[in-house]
Coordinates of C-alpha atoms and ligand atoms in Angstrom, one line a residue:
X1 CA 13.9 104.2 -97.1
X2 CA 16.4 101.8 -98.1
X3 CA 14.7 99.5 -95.9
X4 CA 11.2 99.5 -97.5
X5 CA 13.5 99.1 -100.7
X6 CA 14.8 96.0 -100.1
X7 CA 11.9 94.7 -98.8
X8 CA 10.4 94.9 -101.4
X9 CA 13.0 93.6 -103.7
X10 CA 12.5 90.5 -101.4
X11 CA 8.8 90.4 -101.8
X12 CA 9.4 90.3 -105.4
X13 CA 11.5 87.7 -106.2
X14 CA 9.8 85.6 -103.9
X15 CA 6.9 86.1 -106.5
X16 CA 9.2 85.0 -109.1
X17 CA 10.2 81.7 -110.4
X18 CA 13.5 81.3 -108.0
X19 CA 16.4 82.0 -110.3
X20 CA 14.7 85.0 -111.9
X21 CA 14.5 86.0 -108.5
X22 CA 17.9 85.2 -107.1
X23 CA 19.2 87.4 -110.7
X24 CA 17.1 90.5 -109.0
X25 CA 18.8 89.5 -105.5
X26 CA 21.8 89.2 -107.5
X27 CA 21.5 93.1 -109.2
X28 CA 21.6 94.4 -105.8
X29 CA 25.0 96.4 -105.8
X30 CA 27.1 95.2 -102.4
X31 CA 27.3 99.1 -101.6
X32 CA 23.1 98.8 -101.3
X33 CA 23.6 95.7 -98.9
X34 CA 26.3 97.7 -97.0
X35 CA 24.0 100.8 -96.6
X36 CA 21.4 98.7 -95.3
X37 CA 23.5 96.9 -93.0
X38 CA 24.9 100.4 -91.9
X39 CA 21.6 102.0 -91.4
X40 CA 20.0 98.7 -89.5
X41 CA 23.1 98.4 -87.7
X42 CA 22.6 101.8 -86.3
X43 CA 18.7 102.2 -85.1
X44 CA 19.7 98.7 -83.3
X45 CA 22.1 100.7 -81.3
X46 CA 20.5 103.3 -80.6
X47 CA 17.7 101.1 -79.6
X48 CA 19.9 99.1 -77.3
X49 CA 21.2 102.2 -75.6
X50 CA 17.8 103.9 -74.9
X51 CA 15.9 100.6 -73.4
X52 CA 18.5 98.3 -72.0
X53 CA 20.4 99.1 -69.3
X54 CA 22.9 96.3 -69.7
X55 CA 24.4 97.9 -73.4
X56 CA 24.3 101.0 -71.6
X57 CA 26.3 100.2 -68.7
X58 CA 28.7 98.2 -70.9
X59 CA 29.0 101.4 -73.4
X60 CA 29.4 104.0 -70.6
X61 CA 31.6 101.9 -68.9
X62 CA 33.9 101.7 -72.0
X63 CA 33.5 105.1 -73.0
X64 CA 31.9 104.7 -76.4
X65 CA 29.7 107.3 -78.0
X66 CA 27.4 105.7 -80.1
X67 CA 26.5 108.2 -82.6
X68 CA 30.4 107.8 -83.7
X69 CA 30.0 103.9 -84.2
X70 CA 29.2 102.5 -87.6
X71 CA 29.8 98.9 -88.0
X72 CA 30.2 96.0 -84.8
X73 CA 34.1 96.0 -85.1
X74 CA 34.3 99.9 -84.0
X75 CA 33.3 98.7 -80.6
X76 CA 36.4 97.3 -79.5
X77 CA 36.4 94.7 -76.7
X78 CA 32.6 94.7 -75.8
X79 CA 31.1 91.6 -76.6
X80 CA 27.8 89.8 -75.1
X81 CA 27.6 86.2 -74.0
X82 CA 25.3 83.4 -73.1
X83 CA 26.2 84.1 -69.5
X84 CA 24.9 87.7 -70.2
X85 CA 21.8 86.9 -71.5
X86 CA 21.3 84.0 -68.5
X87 CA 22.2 86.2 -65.8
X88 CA 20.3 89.4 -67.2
X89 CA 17.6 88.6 -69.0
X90 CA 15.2 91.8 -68.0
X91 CA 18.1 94.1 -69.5
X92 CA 17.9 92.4 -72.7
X93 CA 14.2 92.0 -72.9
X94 CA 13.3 95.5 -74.2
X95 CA 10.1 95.5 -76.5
X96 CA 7.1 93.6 -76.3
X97 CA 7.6 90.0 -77.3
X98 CA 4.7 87.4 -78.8
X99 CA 6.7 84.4 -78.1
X100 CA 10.0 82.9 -76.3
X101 CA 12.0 79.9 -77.7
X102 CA 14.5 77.7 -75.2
X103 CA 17.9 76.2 -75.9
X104 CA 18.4 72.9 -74.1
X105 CA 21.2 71.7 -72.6
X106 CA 23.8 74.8 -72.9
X107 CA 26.3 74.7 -70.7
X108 CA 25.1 75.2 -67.5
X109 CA 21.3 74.1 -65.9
X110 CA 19.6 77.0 -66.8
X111 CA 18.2 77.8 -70.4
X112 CA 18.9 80.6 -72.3
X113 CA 15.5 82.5 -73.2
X114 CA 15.3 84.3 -76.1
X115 CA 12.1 86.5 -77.1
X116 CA 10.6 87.8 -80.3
X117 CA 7.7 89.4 -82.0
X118 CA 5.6 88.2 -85.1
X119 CA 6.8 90.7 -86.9
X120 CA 10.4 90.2 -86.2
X121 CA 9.9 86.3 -87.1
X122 CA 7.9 87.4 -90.1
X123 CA 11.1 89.7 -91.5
X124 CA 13.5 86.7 -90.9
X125 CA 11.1 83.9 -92.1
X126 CA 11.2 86.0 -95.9
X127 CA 15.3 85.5 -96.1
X128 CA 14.6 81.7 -95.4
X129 CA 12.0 81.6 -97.9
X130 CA 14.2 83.1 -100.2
X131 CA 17.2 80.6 -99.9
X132 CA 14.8 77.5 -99.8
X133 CA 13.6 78.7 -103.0
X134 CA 16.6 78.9 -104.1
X135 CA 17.3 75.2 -103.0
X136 CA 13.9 74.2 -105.7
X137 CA 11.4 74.5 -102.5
X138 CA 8.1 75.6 -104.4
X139 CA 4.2 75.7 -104.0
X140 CA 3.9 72.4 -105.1
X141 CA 5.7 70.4 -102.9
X142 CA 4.7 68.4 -99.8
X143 CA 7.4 69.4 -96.4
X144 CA 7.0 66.8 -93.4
X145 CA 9.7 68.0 -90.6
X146 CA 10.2 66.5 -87.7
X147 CA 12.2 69.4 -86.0
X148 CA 11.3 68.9 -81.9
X149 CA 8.8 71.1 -81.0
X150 CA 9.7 71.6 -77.2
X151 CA 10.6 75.0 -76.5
X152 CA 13.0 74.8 -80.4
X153 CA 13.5 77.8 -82.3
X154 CA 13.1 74.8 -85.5
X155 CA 9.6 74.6 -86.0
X156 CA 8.7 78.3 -85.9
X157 CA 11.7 78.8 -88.4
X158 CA 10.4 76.4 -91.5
X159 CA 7.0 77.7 -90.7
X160 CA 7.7 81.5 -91.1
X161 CA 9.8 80.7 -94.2
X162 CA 7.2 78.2 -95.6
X163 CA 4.2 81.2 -95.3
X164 CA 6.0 83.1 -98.0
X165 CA 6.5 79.7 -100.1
X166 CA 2.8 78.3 -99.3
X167 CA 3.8 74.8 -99.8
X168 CA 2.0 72.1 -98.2
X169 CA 3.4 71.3 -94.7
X170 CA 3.3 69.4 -91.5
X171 CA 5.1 69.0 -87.8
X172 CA 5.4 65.7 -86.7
X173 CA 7.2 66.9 -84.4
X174 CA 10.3 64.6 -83.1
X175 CA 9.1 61.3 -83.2
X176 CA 10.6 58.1 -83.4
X177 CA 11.7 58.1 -87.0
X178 CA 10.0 54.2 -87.6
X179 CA 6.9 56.1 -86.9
X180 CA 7.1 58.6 -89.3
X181 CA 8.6 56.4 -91.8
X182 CA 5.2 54.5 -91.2
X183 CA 2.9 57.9 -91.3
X184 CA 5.0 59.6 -93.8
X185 CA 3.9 56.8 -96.5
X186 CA 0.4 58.4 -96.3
X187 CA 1.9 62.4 -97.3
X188 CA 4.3 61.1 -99.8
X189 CA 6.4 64.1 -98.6
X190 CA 9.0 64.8 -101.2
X191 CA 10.7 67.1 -98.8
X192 CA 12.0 66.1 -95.2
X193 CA 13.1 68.2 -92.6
X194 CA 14.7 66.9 -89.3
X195 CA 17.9 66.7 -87.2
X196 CA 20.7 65.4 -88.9
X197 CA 21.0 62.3 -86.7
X198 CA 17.5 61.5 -86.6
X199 CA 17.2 61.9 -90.7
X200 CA 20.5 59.3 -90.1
X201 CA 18.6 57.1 -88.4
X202 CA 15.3 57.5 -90.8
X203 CA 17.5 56.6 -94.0
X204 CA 18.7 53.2 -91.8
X205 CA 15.1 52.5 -92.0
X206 CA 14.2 53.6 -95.7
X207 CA 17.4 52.0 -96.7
X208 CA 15.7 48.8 -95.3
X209 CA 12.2 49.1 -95.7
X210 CA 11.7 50.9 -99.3
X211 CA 12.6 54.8 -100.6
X212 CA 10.0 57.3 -102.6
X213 CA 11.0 60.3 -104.6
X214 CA 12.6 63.3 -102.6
X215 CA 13.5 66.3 -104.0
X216 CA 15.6 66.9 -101.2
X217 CA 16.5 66.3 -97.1
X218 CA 17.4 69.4 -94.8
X219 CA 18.8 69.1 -91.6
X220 CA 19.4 71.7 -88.9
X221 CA 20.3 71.9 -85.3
X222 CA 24.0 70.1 -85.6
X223 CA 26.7 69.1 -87.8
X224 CA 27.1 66.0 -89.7
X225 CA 29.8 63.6 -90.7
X226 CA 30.3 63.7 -94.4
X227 CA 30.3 60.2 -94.6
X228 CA 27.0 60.2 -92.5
X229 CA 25.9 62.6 -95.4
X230 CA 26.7 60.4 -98.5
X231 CA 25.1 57.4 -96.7
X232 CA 21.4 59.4 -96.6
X233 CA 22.0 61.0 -100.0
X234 CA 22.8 57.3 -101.7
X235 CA 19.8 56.0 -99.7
X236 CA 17.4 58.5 -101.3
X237 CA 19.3 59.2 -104.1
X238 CA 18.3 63.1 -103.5
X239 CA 20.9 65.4 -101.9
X240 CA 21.2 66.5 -97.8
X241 CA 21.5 70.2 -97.4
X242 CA 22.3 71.5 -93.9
X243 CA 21.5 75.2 -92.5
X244 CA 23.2 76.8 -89.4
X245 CA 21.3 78.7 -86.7
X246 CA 21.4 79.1 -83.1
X247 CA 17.9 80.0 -81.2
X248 CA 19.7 83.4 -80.2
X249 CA 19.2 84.0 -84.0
X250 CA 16.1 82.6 -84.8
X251 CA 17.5 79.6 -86.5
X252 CA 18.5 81.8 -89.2
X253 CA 22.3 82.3 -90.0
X254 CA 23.2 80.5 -92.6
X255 CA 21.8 77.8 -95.3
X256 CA 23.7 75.5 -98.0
X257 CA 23.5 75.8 -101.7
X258 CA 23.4 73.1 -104.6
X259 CA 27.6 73.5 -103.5
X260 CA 27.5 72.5 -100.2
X261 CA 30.8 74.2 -99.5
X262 CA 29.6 76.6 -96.5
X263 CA 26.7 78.3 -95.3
X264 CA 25.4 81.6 -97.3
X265 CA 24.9 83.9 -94.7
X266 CA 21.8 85.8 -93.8
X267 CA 23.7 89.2 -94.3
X268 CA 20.6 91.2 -94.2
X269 CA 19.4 90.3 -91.1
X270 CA 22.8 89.7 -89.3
X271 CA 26.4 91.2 -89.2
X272 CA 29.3 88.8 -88.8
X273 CA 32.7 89.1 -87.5
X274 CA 35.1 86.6 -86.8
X275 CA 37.4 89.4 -84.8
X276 CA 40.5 87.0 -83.4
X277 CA 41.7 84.4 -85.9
X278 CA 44.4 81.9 -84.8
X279 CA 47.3 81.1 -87.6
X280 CA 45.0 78.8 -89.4
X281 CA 42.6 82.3 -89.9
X282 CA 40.0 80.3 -87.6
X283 CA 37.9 82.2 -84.7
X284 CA 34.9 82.3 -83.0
X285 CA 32.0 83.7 -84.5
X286 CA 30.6 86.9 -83.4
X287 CA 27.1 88.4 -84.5
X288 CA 24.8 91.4 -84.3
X289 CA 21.2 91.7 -85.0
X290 CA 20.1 93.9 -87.4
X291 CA 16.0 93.6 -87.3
X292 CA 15.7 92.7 -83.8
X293 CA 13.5 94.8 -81.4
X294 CA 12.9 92.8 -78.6
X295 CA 16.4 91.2 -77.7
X296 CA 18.3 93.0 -80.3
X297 CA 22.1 91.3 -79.7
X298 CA 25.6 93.6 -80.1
X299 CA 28.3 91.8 -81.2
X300 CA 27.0 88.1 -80.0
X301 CA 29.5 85.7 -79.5
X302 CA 28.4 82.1 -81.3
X303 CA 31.2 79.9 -79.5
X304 CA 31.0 78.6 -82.8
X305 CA 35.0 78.5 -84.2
X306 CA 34.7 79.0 -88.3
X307 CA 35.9 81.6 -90.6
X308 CA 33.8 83.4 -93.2
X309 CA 34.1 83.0 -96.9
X310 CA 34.4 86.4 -99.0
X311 CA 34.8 84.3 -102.2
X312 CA 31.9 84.2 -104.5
X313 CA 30.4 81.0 -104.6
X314 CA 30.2 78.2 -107.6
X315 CA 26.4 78.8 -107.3
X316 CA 25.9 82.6 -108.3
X317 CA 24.4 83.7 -105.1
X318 CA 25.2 87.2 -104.3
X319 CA 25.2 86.2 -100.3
X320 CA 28.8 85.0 -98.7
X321 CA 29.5 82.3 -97.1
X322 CA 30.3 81.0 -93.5
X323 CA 32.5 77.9 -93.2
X324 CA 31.4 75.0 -91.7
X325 CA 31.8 74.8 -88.0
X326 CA 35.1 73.6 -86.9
X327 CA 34.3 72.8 -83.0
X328 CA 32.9 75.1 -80.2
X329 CA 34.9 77.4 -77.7
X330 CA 33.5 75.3 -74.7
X331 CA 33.4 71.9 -74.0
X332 CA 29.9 71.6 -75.6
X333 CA 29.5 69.1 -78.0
X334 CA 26.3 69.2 -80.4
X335 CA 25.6 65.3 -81.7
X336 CA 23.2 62.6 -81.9
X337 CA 22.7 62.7 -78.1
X338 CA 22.0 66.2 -78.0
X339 CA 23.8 69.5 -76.7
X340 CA 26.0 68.3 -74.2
X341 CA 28.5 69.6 -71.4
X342 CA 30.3 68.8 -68.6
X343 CA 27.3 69.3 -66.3
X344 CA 25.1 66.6 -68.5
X345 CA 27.4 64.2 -67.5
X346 CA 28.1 65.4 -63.6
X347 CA 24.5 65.3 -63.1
X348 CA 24.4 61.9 -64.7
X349 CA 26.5 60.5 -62.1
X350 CA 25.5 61.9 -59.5
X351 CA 24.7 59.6 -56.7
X352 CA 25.8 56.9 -58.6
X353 CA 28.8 55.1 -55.9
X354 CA 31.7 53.2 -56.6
X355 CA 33.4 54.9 -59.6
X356 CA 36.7 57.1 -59.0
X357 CA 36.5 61.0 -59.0
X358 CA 37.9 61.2 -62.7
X359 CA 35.2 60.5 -65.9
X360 CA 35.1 61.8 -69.5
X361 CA 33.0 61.8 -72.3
X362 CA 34.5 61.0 -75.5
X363 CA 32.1 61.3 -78.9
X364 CA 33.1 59.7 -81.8
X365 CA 31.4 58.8 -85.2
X366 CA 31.1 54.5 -86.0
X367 CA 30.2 55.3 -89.5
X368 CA 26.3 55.2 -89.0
X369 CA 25.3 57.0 -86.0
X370 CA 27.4 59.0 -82.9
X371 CA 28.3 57.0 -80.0
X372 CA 29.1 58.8 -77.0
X373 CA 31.7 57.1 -74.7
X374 CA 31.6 57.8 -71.0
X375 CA 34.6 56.7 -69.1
X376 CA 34.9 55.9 -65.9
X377 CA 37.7 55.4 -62.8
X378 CA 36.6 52.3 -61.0
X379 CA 38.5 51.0 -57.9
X380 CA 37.1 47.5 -57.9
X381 CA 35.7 46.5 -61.2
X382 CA 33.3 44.4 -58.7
X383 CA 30.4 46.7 -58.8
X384 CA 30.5 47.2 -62.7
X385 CA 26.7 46.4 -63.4
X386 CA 25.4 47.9 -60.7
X387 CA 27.4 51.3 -62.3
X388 CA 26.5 51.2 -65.2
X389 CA 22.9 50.7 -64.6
X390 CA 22.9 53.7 -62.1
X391 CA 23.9 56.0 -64.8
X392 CA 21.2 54.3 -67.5
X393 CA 18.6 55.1 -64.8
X394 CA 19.8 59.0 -64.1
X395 CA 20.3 59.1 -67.4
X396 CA 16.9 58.2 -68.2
X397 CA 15.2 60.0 -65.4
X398 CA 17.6 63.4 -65.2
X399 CA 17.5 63.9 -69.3
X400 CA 14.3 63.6 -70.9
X401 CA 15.5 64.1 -74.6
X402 CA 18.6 62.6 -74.6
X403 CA 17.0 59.5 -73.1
X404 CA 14.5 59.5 -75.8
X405 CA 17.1 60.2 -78.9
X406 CA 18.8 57.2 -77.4
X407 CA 15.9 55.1 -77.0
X408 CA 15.2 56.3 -81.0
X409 CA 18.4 55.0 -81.7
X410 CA 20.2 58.4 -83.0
X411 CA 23.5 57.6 -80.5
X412 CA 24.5 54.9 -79.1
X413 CA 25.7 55.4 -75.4
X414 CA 28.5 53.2 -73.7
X415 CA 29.8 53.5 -69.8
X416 CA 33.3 52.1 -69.7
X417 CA 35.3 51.4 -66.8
X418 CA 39.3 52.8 -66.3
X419 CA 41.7 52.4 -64.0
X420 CA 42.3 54.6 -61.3
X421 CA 44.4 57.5 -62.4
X422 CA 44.4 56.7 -66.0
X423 CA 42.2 59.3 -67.5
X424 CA 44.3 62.3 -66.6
X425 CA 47.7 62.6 -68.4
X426 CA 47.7 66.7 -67.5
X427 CA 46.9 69.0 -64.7
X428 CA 43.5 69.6 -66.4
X429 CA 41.4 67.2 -67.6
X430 CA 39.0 67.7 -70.8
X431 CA 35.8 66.5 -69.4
X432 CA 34.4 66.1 -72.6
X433 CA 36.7 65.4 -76.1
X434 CA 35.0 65.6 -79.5
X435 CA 36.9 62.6 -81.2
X436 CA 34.8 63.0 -84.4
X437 CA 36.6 64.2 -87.9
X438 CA 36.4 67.7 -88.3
X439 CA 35.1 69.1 -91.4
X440 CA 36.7 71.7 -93.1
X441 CA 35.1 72.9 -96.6
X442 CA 37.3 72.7 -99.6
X443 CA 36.7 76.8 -100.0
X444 CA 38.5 76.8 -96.1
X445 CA 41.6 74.5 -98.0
X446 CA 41.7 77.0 -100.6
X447 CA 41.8 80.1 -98.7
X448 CA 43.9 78.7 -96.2
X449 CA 46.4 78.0 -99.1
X450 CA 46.0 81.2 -100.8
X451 CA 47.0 82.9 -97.4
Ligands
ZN1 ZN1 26.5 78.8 -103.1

């Protein structure tokens, strides 16, 4: 009941101009949003218990009853991981799907798979429409997005939202972004989608080469330098707004608002909990599905590390806030390059002779684009060239899409040599160190002080 309610509370303001709409969105008491949270929270659980025999070994195995459980938190330690979904994929696969979506370059070989239904991506692509209209997207406006199309969630995101819109849109697909500067004069888009470091690398070119009117830039996929942020936004003298998704979640977690200060979070779709908080109130981000029937997810975890924001925002939307992302629990590092691990850069060297047993990656930020660092142990600094082009060509013929962002000039990749024995100052060595600034939000400064 409450769900038919709801949706059609959605429906509605969709129909309306935007802020007449976010004001119904906005009517909504927070007790309604909890009882629909509650009562999607719930058929997902039973759901999961029935068909999948990894939640029910987990539950049995813990002892919990599921007609007792309410909300995520009352399940104690069970979580599920990437690993989980890797390793058992059939368990989790429970309905009939219509499509599957890849994530590239997690941390092991392998791909996580995740599968949904149309009318799954349907329910989600409504939120999204909502929040974009909130953002000024409307009928009459012409999207170009250059989200990648291989295997990425992106594409199918914008396009499930934009059904509900109806504006005029386009997937170029991740091209080089001096092509679509050149093909985009045709469109006169006046919104662009894209990666942040290839709408980076777009702006380098428009900043050159000659702007037209934008209502506004939207990146997803990875986080951005603020700095990187101001230069696109002075370029097209239109602001940047970033969303935050995973494919696990349809792309579909969080968006910006006119405030930038945090992602408002998809809370009828999703429940999040960051459960363990270090003294800085900082965790990792843990999510459950609430309209999922095909790989519904308990209690997710994100390896995202962020807090969530309770505080209404400066904007008036009713929905709360995520932080920005702090850094990740693994040694993934999402930037112009790509998602990259440990393994990326293993692989990369492999067979490549006359470097030392100890490397790391270092990424850092020179201001206009990412530049990832690898470092190498070198015994006789004799055979340099021959190294370095050893890893161009693996890198190259190993990595597809990190070859071609670095042939599109979205990161600019260095091999340096060390000496023996420098790298590694402890036991352990960090294989890969995230040197760029972190971004905290001014709302994280103020809870933080407030607490
Ligand atoms: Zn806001």
């Amino acid at each position: 009941m409450i769900n038919k309610i709801i949706a059609q509370v959605e429906r509605l303001a969709l129909r309306m101009e935007p802020q007449r709409g976010i004001r119904l969105l906005n009517a909504l008491p927070p007790s309604a949003i909890e009882a629909l949270q509650r009562a999607r929270f719930r058929r997902t659980l039973r759901l999961a218990a029935e068909r999948s025999p990894f939640y029910r070994e987990q539950f049995r195995r813990r002892g919990i009853d599921i007609r007792r459980i309410e909300h995520p938190s009352q399940l104690g330690d069970f979580y599920t991981t990437g690993e989980d979904l890797c390793e058992r994929l059939d368990d989790f696969k429970i309905g009939r799907a219509d499509t599957v979506f890849e994530t590239t370059g997690t941390t092991s070989p392998v791909p996580k798979r995740v599968y949904f239904s149309q009318a799954e991506i349907d329910e989600m692509g409504r939120a999204s429409a909502v929040a974009l209209s909130f953002l000024g997207l409307s009928p009459e406006d012409t999207v170009l997005s250059a989200f990648d199309c291989s295997f990425w969630v992106s594409p199918a995101t914008v396009r499930s939202a934009f059904q509900y819109i109806g504006c005029f849109h386009s997937e170029a697909g991740k091209i080089d972004p001096l092509d679509f500067y050149e093909r985009a004069a045709f469109y006169r888009p006046n919104i662009i989608f894209g990666e942040p470091s290839w709408i980076v690398r777009l702006s380098n070119i428009a900043a050159e080469r000659g702007v037209w009117p934008l209502k506004f830039l939207f990146a997803g996929g990875e986080n951005i330098a603020e700095t990187a942020r101001q230069l696109v936004e002075q370029t097209w003298r239109a602001p940047l707004y970033l969303s935050y998704g995973q494919t696990e979640a349809f792309g579909s977690m969080g968006i910006e608002c006119v405030e930038k200060e945090g992602y408002h979070r998809n809370d009828l779709h999703f429940i999040f909990e960051v459960p363990d908080v270090d003294e800085s109130g900082t965790g990792e981000l843990v999510y459950t599905t609430l309209t999922r029937d095909v790989m519904p997810l308990i209690r997710y975890r994100s390896t995202d590390l962020t807090h969530l924001i309770d505080e209404p925002c400066a904007c008036g939307l009713f929905a709360k806030r995520i932080a920005r992302i702090r850094a990740r629990t693994d040694e993934m590092v999402v930037c112009g390059m790509g998602n990259v691990g440990p393994w990326v850069f293993a692989e990369v060297l492999r067979d490549v002779n006359g470097h030392g047993a100890d490397w790391q990656a270092v990424v850092s930020h020179d201001g206009r684009r990412d530049v990832v660092e690898l470092r190498l142990e070198l015994e006789d600094l004799g055979h340099w060239a021959e190294v370095q082009q050893a890893v161009l060509v693996n890198l190259r013929n190993r990595f597809a899409d990190f070859w071609k962002n670095y042939e599109m000039k979205l990161y600019d990749f260095r091999v340096i040599p060390c000496a023996s024995g420098s790298l590694r100052n402890g036991r352990k060595l960090k294989r890969v160190l995230d040197e760029r600034q972190p971004m905290p939000s001014p709302c994280a400064v103020e809870v933080h002080a407030g607490s």
